[in-house]
């Protein structure tokens, strides 16, 4: 019969005829035949099953083999014996390799046919050994899946005892080697199905023998934590996660994170690969384990691992949001990574460029699942934007895309952020430095945040963009000097000429940090700016004094030290430094001004005057207007709002010898000033001392802007600063002529304007009811150009024994201790000095103790010619008057100035981007926590550039910049070469990968 069957399947007869004859052969299996005939039939059918040329031959082999084995069981038991199975597994069959899946399928079928035979036990024993050997050889997914099917049907073949643990571990390793190179959907589905069968086998073994679970999981961790670069474990290991009992999470994570034998590099690899598992379809609980491990690492303060993994994988997790099958898990991990990574915006900013496309795509498909996802995603984005405020150029497109979606309340945002942060937000976290890259298209260099040093970075960038000041600093000859000015020159030189995207100002930070500033904590940028300017001012004064006495002297960080006898380290003589030969220091010539305070006794009409220097003006916000008769509109201490007292946040320990104070005496903790009226006049000069007024009208009060839709402007705050103030009640003035406390009127006039006008908006107030400092979030419109009233006098009354350069007086003391009477009449006239906006430091946040600083700045060589000035209304004591038609708008012309499109820059630590003045104007309305804090205006003069360049005698200027000293240029050149070499090396590595 075997000869007939063999001839039939190889003949060319029609297929229907063949099937009919095969049916007869199968029916004949019931007939009695001898053992030799049975063996011949089993041999033929086995060959057809394993080596059949087509599907028909294989099908015939299965049908006939099954029929004859059923009716001739004893003969088949003798044929399908232990030795035959062992030979198949170890040597293969004919042309078939021993690893061919057909052999496993054949054995699987054979076991079904002899299941009730005693000899099957011997085969089970052989298979227990052989399947362990097979998995140790790392079979392909297809073979492993067929083997898993066999073992799932015949659990007796699964290795037992210690062999079962080894089998599970080796099977885990085998899964770790699985790969699928195809991109066809059919083949991908088949691959996923194969992996699922293997993982299901492991699940069954873990249930049957629980002792195998923990060793299996240890093997999984050993694989994914491997740092061997030549081997990348398969993502198919994700299929095992869903079979691990969730009750084990706490124990396993604690064990992993506290094991001293697990190195950080291994843990980093393991976490990265677990995050890769998010791409595995149908796998459940992957996100649960990933988040649990993230939390476990945070609990043991493994922040370096968390930072590295977040920055490496945040974009991959975000990209998984595009795929519906893995989207829920990806969103859960993305949310946890972003909300816990609260010390730096770097991770969030890596996904920011992709957010708008994702939102628009999900909006367009209109699916209910997409809508649900967008609501959750929108809440996450609002939390991130709230926490990392200060990047308006990045966030505006996102806010526009999310505008139609629900926005969480501020309370909910704060709750989410507080619940999600790592256990420590200490700045001891590893520094998240920007990736190695060249300068941005702006050509400007950022400053790396060294740990809450944004207050310094924003100020330094604003000073650097003060072109005249920068050029003067760079043109100084400071060879051999180790002063703070030298360090500033070094910093400016690197910002101007380095090839780096961002520069780390470690040296300058340590040299310029006020002693009372705690490192790595947020500080007040205005306070830092005043301290820095004062240090530079005092240092130059000391330098000039010492150098004029002894040329063989040098200054190191403000300390006078003798130089070497040879003079090689000696501090240069004053005439060789590039500083001006007059008495003014560089800081005085750039930022210094003079302010005169007049106090008129309302009883005897005598007037006292005091003149003092200032480096910035601190502008308080106008108090709310009160509807009272005109004669009662003076904002005396008894009428002011007791709930909120304007203060300037200052340290407990003040620096000594401050010779360039801020003009803060215009706003005191115990005083609120009344608003000066705007009056028209025709004369431009007036003879005599300022006339005393008993009342000040507020009919056209500019400070009432706070009650209108139109926000108050910087001009309003300046008007308020210069407005007359009545001193009465507890704040009465001690008049020496009257020899008693009297009501008086106080006025202030600017006598000498600075080259750069620094205005600080006093945004931080103290709430005595709640005993907390609060931030005034009022929007203030910022004029691009303003005109400052400056008093010009033909003769100045002798100030007697006053010190014109004296320190800032104690604002809490009685004014009688500060001012002395003067009856001399002066001829004075007021001149309007035009200033153009140079830079703005913005504070983002709701408290002086927290938040973020960034700055806007521009090159102003050719600016302000398209802008209408916004003028400061003059008080009754200033003769050049601006009428009621004073323009409060920033831009006077309806048409924008076309040449201003790229002259504004946004400096946000290491990030520098182009921006526009329109973005500056809209910052607070778009981001309510982001408010202008420090403004720097440049005095406008067509001859500024020529004047600055003419001051240098140290070589040829290039591109409007002074030549650098040789030591500086050499240092920068060396650093650029080193940086470019590292950059080139990184590029070659990336390319090879």
CSV table of N, CA and C in Angstrom, one decimal, residues 621-627 633 635 639-641 644 646 672-673 675 701 703-707 712 720 778:
chain,number,residue,atom,x,y,z
A,621,UNK,N,4.1,101.6,42.5
A,621,UNK,CA,2.8,101.7,41.8
A,621,UNK,C,1.9,102.7,42.5
A,622,UNK,N,1.1,103.4,41.7
A,622,UNK,CA,0.2,104.4,42.2
A,622,UNK,C,-0.9,103.7,43.1
A,623,UNK,N,-1.2,104.3,44.2
A,623,UNK,CA,-2.3,103.7,45.0
A,623,UNK,C,-3.7,104.0,44.3
A,624,UNK,N,-4.7,103.2,44.6
A,624,UNK,CA,-6.0,103.4,43.9
A,624,UNK,C,-6.5,104.8,44.2
A,625,UNK,N,-7.1,105.5,43.2
A,625,UNK,CA,-7.7,106.8,43.3
A,625,UNK,C,-8.9,106.7,44.2
A,626,UNK,N,-9.1,107.8,45.1
A,626,UNK,CA,-10.2,107.8,46.0
A,626,UNK,C,-11.0,109.0,45.6
A,627,UNK,N,-12.3,108.8,45.5
A,627,UNK,CA,-13.2,109.8,45.1
A,627,UNK,C,-13.5,110.8,46.3
A,633,UNK,N,-7.3,115.2,48.1
A,633,UNK,CA,-6.8,114.2,47.3
A,633,UNK,C,-5.3,113.9,47.6
A,635,UNK,N,-2.4,112.1,49.2
A,635,UNK,CA,-2.3,110.8,49.7
A,635,UNK,C,-1.4,110.8,51.0
A,639,UNK,N,-4.5,108.4,55.0
A,639,UNK,CA,-5.5,108.1,54.0
A,639,UNK,C,-5.1,106.9,53.1
A,640,UNK,N,-3.9,106.4,53.3
A,640,UNK,CA,-3.4,105.4,52.4
A,640,UNK,C,-4.1,104.0,52.7
A,641,UNK,N,-4.0,103.1,51.8
A,641,UNK,CA,-4.5,101.8,52.0
A,641,UNK,C,-3.6,101.0,53.0
A,644,UNK,N,-1.8,97.1,52.1
A,644,UNK,CA,-0.7,96.8,51.2
A,644,UNK,C,0.3,97.9,51.3
A,646,UNK,N,4.0,99.3,50.0
A,646,UNK,CA,5.0,99.1,49.0
A,646,UNK,C,6.4,99.0,49.6
A,672,UNK,N,3.0,106.9,51.1
A,672,UNK,CA,2.5,106.7,49.7
A,672,UNK,C,2.3,108.1,49.2
A,673,UNK,N,2.8,108.3,48.0
A,673,UNK,CA,2.8,109.7,47.5
A,673,UNK,C,1.5,110.1,46.7
A,675,UNK,N,-0.4,112.1,43.7
A,675,UNK,CA,-0.1,112.2,42.3
A,675,UNK,C,0.0,113.7,41.8
A,701,UNK,N,-5.5,112.9,36.8
A,701,UNK,CA,-4.5,111.9,37.5
A,701,UNK,C,-4.2,110.8,36.5
A,703,UNK,N,-2.5,108.3,37.3
A,703,UNK,CA,-2.5,107.0,38.0
A,703,UNK,C,-3.9,106.4,38.0
A,704,UNK,N,-4.9,107.1,37.5
A,704,UNK,CA,-6.2,106.5,37.5
A,704,UNK,C,-6.3,105.5,36.3
A,705,UNK,N,-5.2,105.3,35.6
A,705,UNK,CA,-5.2,104.3,34.6
A,705,UNK,C,-5.4,102.9,35.1
A,706,UNK,N,-5.1,102.7,36.4
A,706,UNK,CA,-5.3,101.4,37.0
A,706,UNK,C,-6.7,101.1,37.1
A,707,UNK,N,-7.6,102.0,37.1
A,707,UNK,CA,-9.0,101.8,37.2
A,707,UNK,C,-9.7,101.7,35.8
A,712,UNK,N,-1.7,101.1,33.2
A,712,UNK,CA,-0.8,102.2,33.5
A,712,UNK,C,0.5,102.0,32.7
A,720,UNK,N,4.4,109.6,39.0
A,720,UNK,CA,4.1,109.4,40.4
A,720,UNK,C,5.4,109.6,41.3
A,778,UNK,N,0.0,93.8,38.2
A,778,UNK,CA,-0.6,94.8,37.2
A,778,UNK,C,0.2,94.9,36.0
